[in-house]
């Protein structure tokens, strides 16, 4: 529903979702149709990390509206790729996502749309938030790499 409001303000906006069908795709396609978003919302199959790294260059935002969350690996990885998270302020997210500093925190859909429209009209601020998003994790080891290092340590001990 958030994207529906965004698309009303920005008719050229698109929303691409990547990942496996865990049983919800048919329902999501019905929702897309009922909202009149068939030409704006596209579902893609799962991609490799390398493919996602390349795809991220063409996007500005990463949308995650979870009602509950622990540490969100997808948010952290999206930030490392230069995507600005548009997310709920739940779980651990509240400790590393700061509204209009390195992310956009959802505080009601209408206010979030206003924030996104403001950013779209202020490319300098958008760029600064993007850089802050990347810098949030600069020097941090990626989760995937950390797991591989730990596994290697175990194998070599």
Short mmCIF file of N, CA and C in Angstrom, two decimals:
data_model
loop_
_atom_site.label_atom_id
_atom_site.label_comp_id
_atom_site.label_asym_id
_atom_site.label_seq_id
_atom_site.Cartn_x
_atom_site.Cartn_y
_atom_site.Cartn_z
N UNK A 1 0.81 -1.20 0.00
CA UNK A 1 0.00 0.00 0.00
C UNK A 1 0.85 1.26 0.00
N UNK A 2 2.02 1.20 0.64
CA UNK A 2 2.92 2.35 0.62
C UNK A 2 3.34 2.66 -0.81
N UNK A 3 3.69 1.64 -1.56
CA UNK A 3 4.12 1.91 -2.94
C UNK A 3 2.97 2.46 -3.77
N UNK A 4 1.76 2.06 -3.51
CA UNK A 4 0.62 2.60 -4.24
C UNK A 4 0.55 4.12 -4.05
N UNK A 5 0.76 4.58 -2.83
CA UNK A 5 0.77 6.03 -2.56
C UNK A 5 1.95 6.71 -3.25
N UNK A 6 3.10 6.06 -3.23
CA UNK A 6 4.28 6.62 -3.89
C UNK A 6 4.02 6.75 -5.39
N UNK A 7 3.44 5.72 -5.98
CA UNK A 7 3.22 5.73 -7.44
C UNK A 7 2.21 6.80 -7.86
N UNK A 8 1.32 7.18 -6.96
CA UNK A 8 0.39 8.28 -7.27
C UNK A 8 1.14 9.60 -7.39
N UNK A 9 2.16 9.77 -6.55
CA UNK A 9 2.96 10.99 -6.57
C UNK A 9 4.01 10.97 -7.67
N UNK A 10 4.53 9.79 -7.94
CA UNK A 10 5.58 9.60 -8.96
C UNK A 10 5.12 8.54 -9.95
N UNK A 11 4.39 8.94 -10.98
CA UNK A 11 3.82 7.97 -11.92
C UNK A 11 4.86 7.06 -12.59
N UNK A 12 6.11 7.47 -12.67
CA UNK A 12 7.14 6.65 -13.30
C UNK A 12 7.84 5.72 -12.31
N UNK A 13 7.48 5.75 -11.05
CA UNK A 13 8.11 4.90 -10.05
C UNK A 13 7.82 3.43 -10.32
N UNK A 14 8.82 2.59 -10.07
CA UNK A 14 8.65 1.15 -10.20
C UNK A 14 9.11 0.48 -8.91
N UNK A 15 8.57 -0.69 -8.67
CA UNK A 15 8.91 -1.46 -7.49
C UNK A 15 9.26 -2.87 -7.95
N UNK A 16 10.51 -3.27 -7.76
CA UNK A 16 10.98 -4.59 -8.15
C UNK A 16 11.25 -5.41 -6.92
N UNK A 17 10.72 -6.61 -6.90
CA UNK A 17 10.93 -7.53 -5.79
C UNK A 17 11.71 -8.74 -6.29
N UNK A 18 12.78 -9.07 -5.57
CA UNK A 18 13.64 -10.19 -5.94
C UNK A 18 13.60 -11.24 -4.85
N UNK A 19 13.46 -12.49 -5.25
CA UNK A 19 13.50 -13.56 -4.28
C UNK A 19 12.69 -14.76 -4.71
N UNK A 20 12.78 -15.83 -3.95
CA UNK A 20 12.06 -17.05 -4.29
C UNK A 20 10.57 -16.92 -3.95
N UNK A 21 9.78 -17.74 -4.60
CA UNK A 21 8.37 -17.82 -4.26
C UNK A 21 8.24 -18.81 -3.12
N UNK A 22 7.99 -18.29 -1.94
CA UNK A 22 7.81 -19.16 -0.78
C UNK A 22 6.34 -19.44 -0.53
N UNK A 23 5.56 -19.40 -1.61
CA UNK A 23 4.14 -19.70 -1.50
C UNK A 23 3.23 -18.50 -1.52
N UNK A 24 3.79 -17.29 -1.59
CA UNK A 24 2.97 -16.07 -1.54
C UNK A 24 2.84 -15.37 -2.90
N UNK A 25 3.54 -15.83 -3.92
CA UNK A 25 3.59 -15.09 -5.17
C UNK A 25 2.21 -14.93 -5.81
N UNK A 26 1.42 -15.97 -5.85
CA UNK A 26 0.09 -15.86 -6.47
C UNK A 26 -0.77 -14.82 -5.74
N UNK A 27 -0.70 -14.82 -4.42
CA UNK A 27 -1.45 -13.85 -3.63
C UNK A 27 -0.93 -12.43 -3.87
N UNK A 28 0.38 -12.28 -3.96
CA UNK A 28 0.96 -10.96 -4.23
C UNK A 28 0.58 -10.45 -5.61
N UNK A 29 0.53 -11.34 -6.58
CA UNK A 29 0.12 -10.93 -7.93
C UNK A 29 -1.34 -10.48 -7.94
N UNK A 30 -2.18 -11.15 -7.17
CA UNK A 30 -3.59 -10.73 -7.06
C UNK A 30 -3.68 -9.34 -6.42
N UNK A 31 -2.89 -9.13 -5.37
CA UNK A 31 -2.88 -7.81 -4.71
C UNK A 31 -2.40 -6.74 -5.67
N UNK A 32 -1.33 -7.04 -6.41
CA UNK A 32 -0.81 -6.08 -7.40
C UNK A 32 -1.90 -5.70 -8.39
N UNK A 33 -2.65 -6.68 -8.87
CA UNK A 33 -3.73 -6.42 -9.83
C UNK A 33 -4.84 -5.59 -9.20
N UNK A 34 -5.24 -5.96 -7.98
CA UNK A 34 -6.33 -5.23 -7.33
C UNK A 34 -5.98 -3.77 -7.05
N UNK A 35 -4.69 -3.50 -6.90
CA UNK A 35 -4.24 -2.13 -6.66
C UNK A 35 -3.92 -1.38 -7.95
N UNK A 36 -4.05 -2.07 -9.08
CA UNK A 36 -3.79 -1.44 -10.37
C UNK A 36 -2.32 -1.15 -10.61
N UNK A 37 -1.45 -2.01 -10.10
CA UNK A 37 -0.01 -1.77 -10.18
C UNK A 37 0.72 -2.77 -11.08
N UNK A 38 -0.02 -3.43 -11.99
CA UNK A 38 0.60 -4.47 -12.82
C UNK A 38 1.79 -3.98 -13.62
N UNK A 39 1.75 -2.73 -14.07
CA UNK A 39 2.85 -2.20 -14.89
C UNK A 39 3.97 -1.58 -14.05
N UNK A 40 3.76 -1.49 -12.75
CA UNK A 40 4.74 -0.81 -11.88
C UNK A 40 5.44 -1.75 -10.92
N UNK A 41 4.82 -2.86 -10.58
CA UNK A 41 5.39 -3.82 -9.63
C UNK A 41 5.74 -5.09 -10.39
N UNK A 42 7.02 -5.48 -10.31
CA UNK A 42 7.48 -6.66 -11.03
C UNK A 42 8.17 -7.60 -10.05
N UNK A 43 7.89 -8.88 -10.21
CA UNK A 43 8.48 -9.92 -9.37
C UNK A 43 9.57 -10.63 -10.17
N UNK A 44 10.72 -10.78 -9.55
CA UNK A 44 11.85 -11.46 -10.17
C UNK A 44 12.28 -12.62 -9.29
N UNK A 45 12.86 -13.62 -9.90
CA UNK A 45 13.35 -14.76 -9.12
C UNK A 45 14.58 -14.35 -8.32
N UNK A 46 15.01 -15.25 -7.49
CA UNK A 46 16.19 -15.05 -6.64
C UNK A 46 17.40 -14.73 -7.51
N UNK A 47 18.26 -13.87 -7.00
CA UNK A 47 19.50 -13.50 -7.70
C UNK A 47 20.69 -13.78 -6.80
N UNK A 48 21.85 -13.93 -7.43
CA UNK A 48 23.07 -14.11 -6.64
C UNK A 48 23.48 -12.79 -6.03
N UNK A 49 24.35 -12.82 -5.06
CA UNK A 49 24.83 -11.59 -4.43
C UNK A 49 25.50 -10.69 -5.47
N UNK A 50 26.26 -11.28 -6.36
CA UNK A 50 26.95 -10.50 -7.40
C UNK A 50 25.95 -9.82 -8.32
N UNK A 51 24.89 -10.52 -8.68
CA UNK A 51 23.84 -9.92 -9.52
C UNK A 51 23.14 -8.78 -8.78
N UNK A 52 22.86 -8.99 -7.50
CA UNK A 52 22.22 -7.93 -6.71
C UNK A 52 23.13 -6.72 -6.57
N UNK A 53 24.43 -6.95 -6.43
CA UNK A 53 25.39 -5.83 -6.37
C UNK A 53 25.28 -4.96 -7.62
N UNK A 54 25.19 -5.59 -8.77
CA UNK A 54 25.07 -4.84 -10.03
C UNK A 54 23.70 -4.17 -10.16
N UNK A 55 22.65 -4.88 -9.79
CA UNK A 55 21.30 -4.33 -9.89
C UNK A 55 21.11 -3.11 -8.98
N UNK A 56 21.73 -3.14 -7.82
CA UNK A 56 21.56 -2.06 -6.84
C UNK A 56 21.98 -0.70 -7.40
N UNK A 57 22.85 -0.71 -8.35
CA UNK A 57 23.32 0.56 -8.95
C UNK A 57 22.20 1.34 -9.62
N UNK A 58 21.14 0.63 -10.01
CA UNK A 58 20.03 1.27 -10.71
C UNK A 58 18.87 1.68 -9.80
N UNK A 59 19.03 1.47 -8.50
CA UNK A 59 17.97 1.75 -7.55
C UNK A 59 18.42 2.75 -6.50
N UNK A 60 17.45 3.37 -5.85
CA UNK A 60 17.76 4.34 -4.79
C UNK A 60 17.36 3.84 -3.41
N UNK A 61 16.27 3.07 -3.34
CA UNK A 61 15.70 2.71 -2.05
C UNK A 61 15.52 1.20 -1.91
N UNK A 62 15.52 0.77 -0.67
CA UNK A 62 15.20 -0.61 -0.31
C UNK A 62 14.03 -0.55 0.65
N UNK A 63 12.92 -1.16 0.30
CA UNK A 63 11.70 -1.07 1.10
C UNK A 63 11.51 -2.33 1.93
N UNK A 64 11.38 -2.14 3.24
CA UNK A 64 11.09 -3.25 4.15
C UNK A 64 10.15 -2.74 5.24
N UNK A 65 8.94 -3.26 5.23
CA UNK A 65 7.91 -2.78 6.17
C UNK A 65 7.55 -3.81 7.23
N UNK A 66 8.53 -4.55 7.69
CA UNK A 66 8.29 -5.60 8.67
C UNK A 66 7.68 -5.05 9.95
N UNK A 67 6.68 -5.76 10.50
CA UNK A 67 6.10 -5.35 11.79
C UNK A 67 7.00 -5.73 12.97
N UNK A 68 7.91 -6.68 12.76
CA UNK A 68 8.86 -7.06 13.80
C UNK A 68 10.14 -7.54 13.12
N UNK A 69 11.24 -7.39 13.82
CA UNK A 69 12.52 -7.71 13.22
C UNK A 69 13.54 -7.84 14.33
N UNK A 70 14.53 -8.65 14.11
CA UNK A 70 15.70 -8.67 14.99
C UNK A 70 16.73 -7.77 14.35
N UNK A 71 17.90 -8.31 14.08
CA UNK A 71 18.87 -7.60 13.27
C UNK A 71 18.52 -7.92 11.82
N UNK A 72 18.29 -6.92 11.01
CA UNK A 72 17.89 -7.14 9.63
C UNK A 72 19.10 -7.19 8.72
N UNK A 73 19.48 -8.38 8.34
CA UNK A 73 20.62 -8.55 7.43
C UNK A 73 20.32 -7.88 6.10
N UNK A 74 19.09 -8.00 5.61
CA UNK A 74 18.76 -7.40 4.32
C UNK A 74 18.88 -5.88 4.36
N UNK A 75 18.53 -5.26 5.47
CA UNK A 75 18.70 -3.80 5.59
C UNK A 75 20.19 -3.46 5.59
N UNK A 76 20.97 -4.15 6.39
CA UNK A 76 22.41 -3.88 6.46
C UNK A 76 23.07 -4.07 5.10
N UNK A 77 22.73 -5.14 4.41
CA UNK A 77 23.32 -5.38 3.09
C UNK A 77 22.88 -4.34 2.08
N UNK A 78 21.62 -3.93 2.14
CA UNK A 78 21.15 -2.90 1.19
C UNK A 78 21.88 -1.58 1.43
N UNK A 79 22.14 -1.25 2.68
CA UNK A 79 22.86 -0.03 3.00
C UNK A 79 24.29 -0.11 2.45
N UNK A 80 24.92 -1.26 2.57
CA UNK A 80 26.28 -1.44 2.06
C UNK A 80 26.32 -1.28 0.55
N UNK A 81 25.20 -1.57 -0.11
CA UNK A 81 25.12 -1.43 -1.56
C UNK A 81 24.74 -0.01 -2.00
N UNK A 82 24.51 0.88 -1.04
CA UNK A 82 24.17 2.25 -1.37
C UNK A 82 22.70 2.51 -1.53
N UNK A 83 21.88 1.56 -1.08
CA UNK A 83 20.43 1.78 -1.11
C UNK A 83 20.00 2.39 0.22
N UNK A 84 19.09 3.31 0.13
CA UNK A 84 18.56 3.95 1.34
C UNK A 84 17.38 3.11 1.82
N UNK A 85 17.47 2.57 3.04
CA UNK A 85 16.34 1.78 3.52
C UNK A 85 15.14 2.66 3.86
N UNK A 86 14.00 2.19 3.45
CA UNK A 86 12.72 2.76 3.86
C UNK A 86 12.11 1.64 4.70
N UNK A 87 12.10 1.85 6.01
CA UNK A 87 11.83 0.73 6.89
C UNK A 87 11.10 1.14 8.16
N UNK A 88 10.54 0.16 8.79
CA UNK A 88 9.93 0.36 10.10
C UNK A 88 11.02 0.39 11.16
N UNK A 89 10.76 1.07 12.23
CA UNK A 89 11.74 1.26 13.31
C UNK A 89 11.51 0.21 14.38
N UNK A 90 11.76 -1.05 14.02
CA UNK A 90 11.48 -2.16 14.93
C UNK A 90 12.75 -2.95 15.23
N UNK A 91 12.75 -3.65 16.32
CA UNK A 91 13.88 -4.50 16.68
C UNK A 91 15.19 -3.74 16.71
N UNK A 92 16.21 -4.36 16.18
CA UNK A 92 17.55 -3.76 16.17
C UNK A 92 17.69 -2.62 15.17
N UNK A 93 16.78 -2.53 14.21
CA UNK A 93 16.85 -1.49 13.18
C UNK A 93 16.95 -0.11 13.80
N UNK A 94 16.28 0.10 14.92
CA UNK A 94 16.29 1.41 15.58
C UNK A 94 17.70 1.86 15.97
N UNK A 95 18.63 0.93 16.09
CA UNK A 95 19.98 1.28 16.53
C UNK A 95 20.92 1.66 15.38
N UNK A 96 20.58 1.29 14.15
CA UNK A 96 21.48 1.63 13.05
C UNK A 96 20.82 2.39 11.91
N UNK A 97 19.51 2.53 11.92
CA UNK A 97 18.82 3.34 10.92
C UNK A 97 18.32 4.62 11.58
N UNK A 98 18.77 5.74 11.06
CA UNK A 98 18.39 7.05 11.60
C UNK A 98 17.65 7.84 10.52
N UNK A 99 16.44 8.26 10.87
CA UNK A 99 15.56 8.93 9.92
C UNK A 99 16.20 10.17 9.31
N UNK A 100 16.20 10.19 7.98
CA UNK A 100 16.71 11.30 7.17
C UNK A 100 18.20 11.56 7.40
N UNK A 101 18.88 10.60 8.01
CA UNK A 101 20.34 10.66 8.14
C UNK A 101 20.95 9.56 7.29
N UNK A 102 20.49 8.31 7.49
CA UNK A 102 20.98 7.21 6.66
C UNK A 102 19.83 6.31 6.18
N UNK A 103 18.61 6.73 6.43
CA UNK A 103 17.44 5.93 6.07
C UNK A 103 16.19 6.80 6.13
N UNK A 104 15.07 6.19 5.76
CA UNK A 104 13.77 6.82 5.94
C UNK A 104 12.96 5.86 6.80
N UNK A 105 12.62 6.32 7.98
CA UNK A 105 11.86 5.49 8.91
C UNK A 105 10.37 5.73 8.65
N UNK A 106 9.65 4.66 8.48
CA UNK A 106 8.21 4.75 8.21
C UNK A 106 7.49 5.15 9.49
N UNK A 107 6.84 6.29 9.42
CA UNK A 107 6.03 6.77 10.54
C UNK A 107 4.70 7.23 9.95
N UNK A 108 3.96 6.26 9.47
CA UNK A 108 2.73 6.55 8.75
C UNK A 108 3.04 6.67 7.27
N UNK A 109 2.23 6.03 6.45
CA UNK A 109 2.51 6.00 5.01
C UNK A 109 2.48 7.38 4.38
N UNK A 110 1.53 8.24 4.76
CA UNK A 110 1.44 9.57 4.15
C UNK A 110 2.68 10.40 4.45
N UNK A 111 3.16 10.36 5.69
CA UNK A 111 4.37 11.10 6.05
C UNK A 111 5.59 10.53 5.32
N UNK A 112 5.63 9.23 5.16
CA UNK A 112 6.75 8.60 4.47
C UNK A 112 6.78 9.02 3.00
N UNK A 113 5.62 9.07 2.37
CA UNK A 113 5.55 9.52 0.98
C UNK A 113 6.04 10.97 0.88
N UNK A 114 5.65 11.81 1.82
CA UNK A 114 6.12 13.20 1.82
C UNK A 114 7.64 13.26 1.94
N UNK A 115 8.20 12.44 2.83
CA UNK A 115 9.66 12.40 2.99
C UNK A 115 10.34 11.97 1.69
N UNK A 116 9.79 10.94 1.04
CA UNK A 116 10.39 10.45 -0.20
C UNK A 116 10.27 11.47 -1.33
N UNK A 117 9.16 12.16 -1.39
CA UNK A 117 9.00 13.20 -2.42
C UNK A 117 9.97 14.35 -2.16
N UNK A 118 10.15 14.69 -0.90
CA UNK A 118 11.12 15.73 -0.54
C UNK A 118 12.52 15.33 -0.99
N UNK A 119 12.90 14.09 -0.72
CA UNK A 119 14.22 13.61 -1.13
C UNK A 119 14.36 13.62 -2.65
N UNK A 120 13.30 13.26 -3.35
CA UNK A 120 13.39 13.21 -4.82
C UNK A 120 13.59 14.60 -5.42
N UNK A 121 13.20 15.63 -4.68
CA UNK A 121 13.38 17.01 -5.16
C UNK A 121 14.67 17.63 -4.64
N UNK A 122 15.40 16.90 -3.80
CA UNK A 122 16.64 17.40 -3.21
C UNK A 122 17.77 16.39 -3.41
N UNK A 123 18.32 16.34 -4.64
CA UNK A 123 19.32 15.32 -4.95
C UNK A 123 20.58 15.40 -4.07
N UNK A 124 20.91 16.59 -3.59
CA UNK A 124 22.09 16.72 -2.73
C UNK A 124 21.86 16.00 -1.40
N UNK A 125 20.67 16.19 -0.82
CA UNK A 125 20.33 15.50 0.43
C UNK A 125 20.21 13.99 0.20
N UNK A 126 19.60 13.61 -0.90
CA UNK A 126 19.48 12.19 -1.25
C UNK A 126 20.87 11.55 -1.32
N UNK A 127 21.78 12.22 -1.98
CA UNK A 127 23.15 11.72 -2.10
C UNK A 127 23.84 11.63 -0.73
N UNK A 128 23.62 12.60 0.13
CA UNK A 128 24.22 12.59 1.46
C UNK A 128 23.67 11.43 2.30
N UNK A 129 22.37 11.21 2.22
CA UNK A 129 21.76 10.10 2.97
C UNK A 129 22.30 8.77 2.43
N UNK A 130 22.44 8.68 1.13
CA UNK A 130 23.01 7.46 0.52
C UNK A 130 24.43 7.22 1.03
N UNK A 131 25.25 8.26 1.07
CA UNK A 131 26.63 8.10 1.56
C UNK A 131 26.63 7.74 3.04
N UNK A 132 25.76 8.35 3.81
CA UNK A 132 25.66 8.00 5.23
C UNK A 132 25.23 6.55 5.41
N UNK A 133 24.35 6.10 4.54
CA UNK A 133 23.90 4.71 4.58
C UNK A 133 25.08 3.76 4.36
N UNK A 134 25.86 4.04 3.34
CA UNK A 134 27.05 3.23 3.05
C UNK A 134 28.03 3.29 4.21
N UNK A 135 28.28 4.50 4.69
CA UNK A 135 29.28 4.69 5.74
C UNK A 135 28.89 4.07 7.08
N UNK A 136 27.60 3.82 7.27
CA UNK A 136 27.15 3.17 8.50
C UNK A 136 27.88 1.84 8.70
N UNK A 137 28.18 1.16 7.61
CA UNK A 137 28.78 -0.18 7.70
C UNK A 137 30.21 -0.22 7.18
N UNK A 138 30.79 0.92 6.84
CA UNK A 138 32.16 0.93 6.36
C UNK A 138 33.08 0.35 7.42
N UNK A 139 33.89 -0.58 7.00
CA UNK A 139 34.82 -1.23 7.93
C UNK A 139 34.23 -2.43 8.62
N UNK A 140 32.94 -2.65 8.46
CA UNK A 140 32.30 -3.81 9.07
C UNK A 140 32.47 -5.02 8.16
N UNK A 141 32.59 -6.16 8.75
CA UNK A 141 32.66 -7.40 7.98
C UNK A 141 31.24 -7.81 7.61
N UNK A 142 31.04 -8.15 6.35
CA UNK A 142 29.73 -8.62 5.91
C UNK A 142 29.38 -9.91 6.65
N UNK A 143 28.13 -10.09 6.94
CA UNK A 143 27.66 -11.27 7.65
C UNK A 143 28.13 -12.55 6.95
N UNK A 144 27.93 -12.58 5.65
CA UNK A 144 28.32 -13.75 4.85
C UNK A 144 29.81 -14.02 5.00
N UNK A 145 30.62 -12.98 4.90
CA UNK A 145 32.07 -13.13 5.02
C UNK A 145 32.47 -13.54 6.42
N UNK A 146 31.78 -13.01 7.42
CA UNK A 146 32.06 -13.36 8.80
C UNK A 146 31.79 -14.85 9.04
N UNK A 147 30.69 -15.35 8.53
CA UNK A 147 30.36 -16.77 8.66
C UNK A 147 31.44 -17.63 7.99
N UNK A 148 31.86 -17.23 6.80
CA UNK A 148 32.90 -17.99 6.10
C UNK A 148 34.21 -17.99 6.89
N UNK A 149 34.56 -16.84 7.45
CA UNK A 149 35.78 -16.77 8.27
C UNK A 149 35.69 -17.69 9.49
N UNK A 150 34.54 -17.66 10.14
CA UNK A 150 34.33 -18.51 11.32
C UNK A 150 34.39 -19.99 10.95
N UNK A 151 33.82 -20.36 9.82
CA UNK A 151 33.86 -21.75 9.37
C UNK A 151 35.30 -22.17 9.06
N UNK A 152 36.04 -21.29 8.40
CA UNK A 152 37.44 -21.59 8.11
C UNK A 152 38.24 -21.74 9.40
N UNK A 153 37.97 -20.88 10.38
CA UNK A 153 38.64 -20.99 11.67
C UNK A 153 38.37 -22.35 12.31
N UNK A 154 37.12 -22.78 12.23
CA UNK A 154 36.74 -24.07 12.81
C UNK A 154 37.45 -25.23 12.10
N UNK A 155 37.50 -25.13 10.76
CA UNK A 155 38.14 -26.19 9.98
C UNK A 155 39.64 -26.25 10.22
N UNK A 156 40.23 -25.11 10.48
CA UNK A 156 41.70 -25.04 10.64
C UNK A 156 42.14 -25.17 12.09
N UNK A 157 41.22 -25.36 13.01
CA UNK A 157 41.63 -25.46 14.42
C UNK A 157 41.73 -26.90 14.88
#
